[in-house]
């Protein structure tokens, strides 16, 4: 009986890991900008955020300053841009495993 329970937990753990990996592998196009300046989120300073399915999330895994001058004309504090991202929402934040800012048309 103990072996059966152990195997069940092992299988569920492996399935969960596979599902987590699966959710992080498919890139999606999202809106991105400064959470405070463009999305009206509460925060202490200018921080990178994404909007996915109408909901906004601060981003972990990259920062606002890694993608140019946030206060430039086309910077995150002055414009909403598009990015191709992979990652997942966890604890109310977007955990980015990749974040590629797309060129404006």
mmCIF file of C-alpha atoms in Angstrom:
data_model
loop_
_atom_site.group_PDB
_atom_site.id
_atom_site.type_symbol
_atom_site.label_atom_id
_atom_site.label_comp_id
_atom_site.label_asym_id
_atom_site.label_seq_id
_atom_site.Cartn_x
_atom_site.Cartn_y
_atom_site.Cartn_z
ATOM 1 C CA UNK A 1 0.000 0.000 0.000
ATOM 2 C CA UNK A 2 2.814 2.416 0.863
ATOM 3 C CA UNK A 3 4.450 1.678 -2.502
ATOM 4 C CA UNK A 4 1.208 2.465 -4.338
ATOM 5 C CA UNK A 5 0.859 5.803 -2.555
ATOM 6 C CA UNK A 6 4.507 6.621 -3.222
ATOM 7 C CA UNK A 7 4.132 5.784 -6.925
ATOM 8 C CA UNK A 8 0.968 7.884 -7.127
ATOM 9 C CA UNK A 9 2.738 10.917 -5.643
ATOM 10 C CA UNK A 10 5.736 10.320 -7.899
ATOM 11 C CA UNK A 11 3.515 10.181 -10.994
ATOM 12 C CA UNK A 12 1.591 13.322 -9.980
ATOM 13 C CA UNK A 13 4.895 15.140 -9.356
ATOM 14 C CA UNK A 14 6.276 14.146 -12.764
ATOM 15 C CA UNK A 15 3.016 15.096 -14.493
ATOM 16 C CA UNK A 16 3.001 18.468 -12.742
ATOM 17 C CA UNK A 17 6.618 19.138 -13.742
ATOM 18 C CA UNK A 18 5.865 18.218 -17.342
ATOM 19 C CA UNK A 19 2.824 20.486 -17.317
ATOM 20 C CA UNK A 20 4.857 23.385 -15.864
ATOM 21 C CA UNK A 21 7.520 22.925 -18.536
ATOM 22 C CA UNK A 22 4.863 22.772 -21.203
ATOM 23 C CA UNK A 23 3.321 26.058 -20.110
ATOM 24 C CA UNK A 24 6.686 27.837 -20.252
ATOM 25 C CA UNK A 25 7.766 26.615 -23.697
ATOM 26 C CA UNK A 26 5.142 28.221 -25.945
ATOM 27 C CA UNK A 27 5.891 31.890 -26.704
ATOM 28 C CA UNK A 28 3.013 34.319 -26.570
ATOM 29 C CA UNK A 29 2.709 37.934 -27.677
ATOM 30 C CA UNK A 30 1.768 40.252 -24.806
ATOM 31 C CA UNK A 31 1.494 43.959 -24.159
ATOM 32 C CA UNK A 32 4.289 45.297 -21.991
ATOM 33 C CA UNK A 33 5.062 48.647 -20.377
ATOM 34 C CA UNK A 34 5.832 50.290 -17.072
ATOM 35 C CA UNK A 35 3.273 48.924 -14.653
ATOM 36 C CA UNK A 36 2.924 52.175 -12.751
ATOM 37 C CA UNK A 37 3.120 54.685 -15.646
ATOM 38 C CA UNK A 38 1.069 52.883 -18.304
ATOM 39 C CA UNK A 39 -1.011 50.200 -16.594
ATOM 40 C CA UNK A 40 -1.890 52.126 -13.394
ATOM 41 C CA UNK A 41 -0.516 49.440 -11.087
ATOM 42 C CA UNK A 42 0.516 50.308 -7.545
ATOM 43 C CA UNK A 43 4.249 50.173 -6.941
ATOM 44 C CA UNK A 44 7.251 52.032 -5.581
ATOM 45 C CA UNK A 45 9.001 52.950 -8.836
ATOM 46 C CA UNK A 46 8.987 52.238 -12.552
ATOM 47 C CA UNK A 47 8.775 48.466 -12.979
ATOM 48 C CA UNK A 48 8.272 46.243 -16.009
ATOM 49 C CA UNK A 49 4.828 44.678 -16.375
ATOM 50 C CA UNK A 50 2.891 42.634 -18.915
ATOM 51 C CA UNK A 51 -0.796 42.476 -19.740
ATOM 52 C CA UNK A 52 -2.093 38.974 -20.475
ATOM 53 C CA UNK A 53 -5.769 38.370 -21.212
ATOM 54 C CA UNK A 54 -6.644 41.789 -19.785
ATOM 55 C CA UNK A 55 -4.793 41.255 -16.483
ATOM 56 C CA UNK A 56 -1.552 42.987 -15.551
ATOM 57 C CA UNK A 57 1.414 41.404 -13.781
ATOM 58 C CA UNK A 58 4.798 42.689 -12.703
ATOM 59 C CA UNK A 59 7.635 40.732 -14.331
ATOM 60 C CA UNK A 60 10.388 38.702 -12.692
ATOM 61 C CA UNK A 61 13.305 37.443 -14.782
ATOM 62 C CA UNK A 62 14.094 40.730 -16.565
ATOM 63 C CA UNK A 63 13.949 44.400 -15.651
ATOM 64 C CA UNK A 64 12.650 47.573 -17.226
ATOM 65 C CA UNK A 65 16.211 48.856 -17.746
ATOM 66 C CA UNK A 66 17.333 45.795 -19.729
ATOM 67 C CA UNK A 67 15.262 46.932 -22.716
ATOM 68 C CA UNK A 68 16.420 50.498 -23.318
ATOM 69 C CA UNK A 69 15.630 53.864 -21.767
ATOM 70 C CA UNK A 70 12.250 53.543 -20.066
ATOM 71 C CA UNK A 71 11.749 57.315 -20.299
ATOM 72 C CA UNK A 72 12.538 57.649 -24.012
ATOM 73 C CA UNK A 73 9.700 58.521 -26.393
ATOM 74 C CA UNK A 74 9.132 54.823 -27.149
ATOM 75 C CA UNK A 75 10.235 53.614 -23.694
ATOM 76 C CA UNK A 76 8.069 51.606 -21.346
ATOM 77 C CA UNK A 77 7.043 54.636 -19.271
ATOM 78 C CA UNK A 78 5.711 56.432 -22.346
ATOM 79 C CA UNK A 79 4.415 53.649 -24.581
ATOM 80 C CA UNK A 80 2.809 50.238 -24.434
ATOM 81 C CA UNK A 81 4.843 47.825 -26.545
ATOM 82 C CA UNK A 82 4.563 44.189 -27.619
ATOM 83 C CA UNK A 83 6.872 41.391 -26.529
ATOM 84 C CA UNK A 84 7.197 37.686 -27.228
ATOM 85 C CA UNK A 85 7.474 35.974 -23.856
ATOM 86 C CA UNK A 86 7.605 32.573 -22.263
ATOM 87 C CA UNK A 87 6.965 31.946 -18.606
ATOM 88 C CA UNK A 88 4.092 31.566 -16.218
ATOM 89 C CA UNK A 89 2.031 33.509 -13.743
ATOM 90 C CA UNK A 90 2.967 32.544 -10.218
ATOM 91 C CA UNK A 91 1.914 34.260 -6.990
ATOM 92 C CA UNK A 92 0.430 37.184 -8.927
ATOM 93 C CA UNK A 93 3.634 37.883 -10.895
ATOM 94 C CA UNK A 94 4.798 36.840 -14.355
ATOM 95 C CA UNK A 95 7.937 34.697 -14.078
ATOM 96 C CA UNK A 96 9.620 35.212 -17.465
ATOM 97 C CA UNK A 97 11.918 32.564 -18.871
ATOM 98 C CA UNK A 98 12.336 34.610 -22.064
ATOM 99 C CA UNK A 99 11.352 38.170 -22.958
ATOM 100 C CA UNK A 100 11.946 39.533 -26.470
ATOM 101 C CA UNK A 101 10.772 43.079 -27.142
ATOM 102 C CA UNK A 102 9.267 43.303 -30.627
ATOM 103 C CA UNK A 103 10.137 46.101 -33.022
ATOM 104 C CA UNK A 104 7.484 48.725 -33.581
ATOM 105 C CA UNK A 105 5.844 48.775 -36.996
#
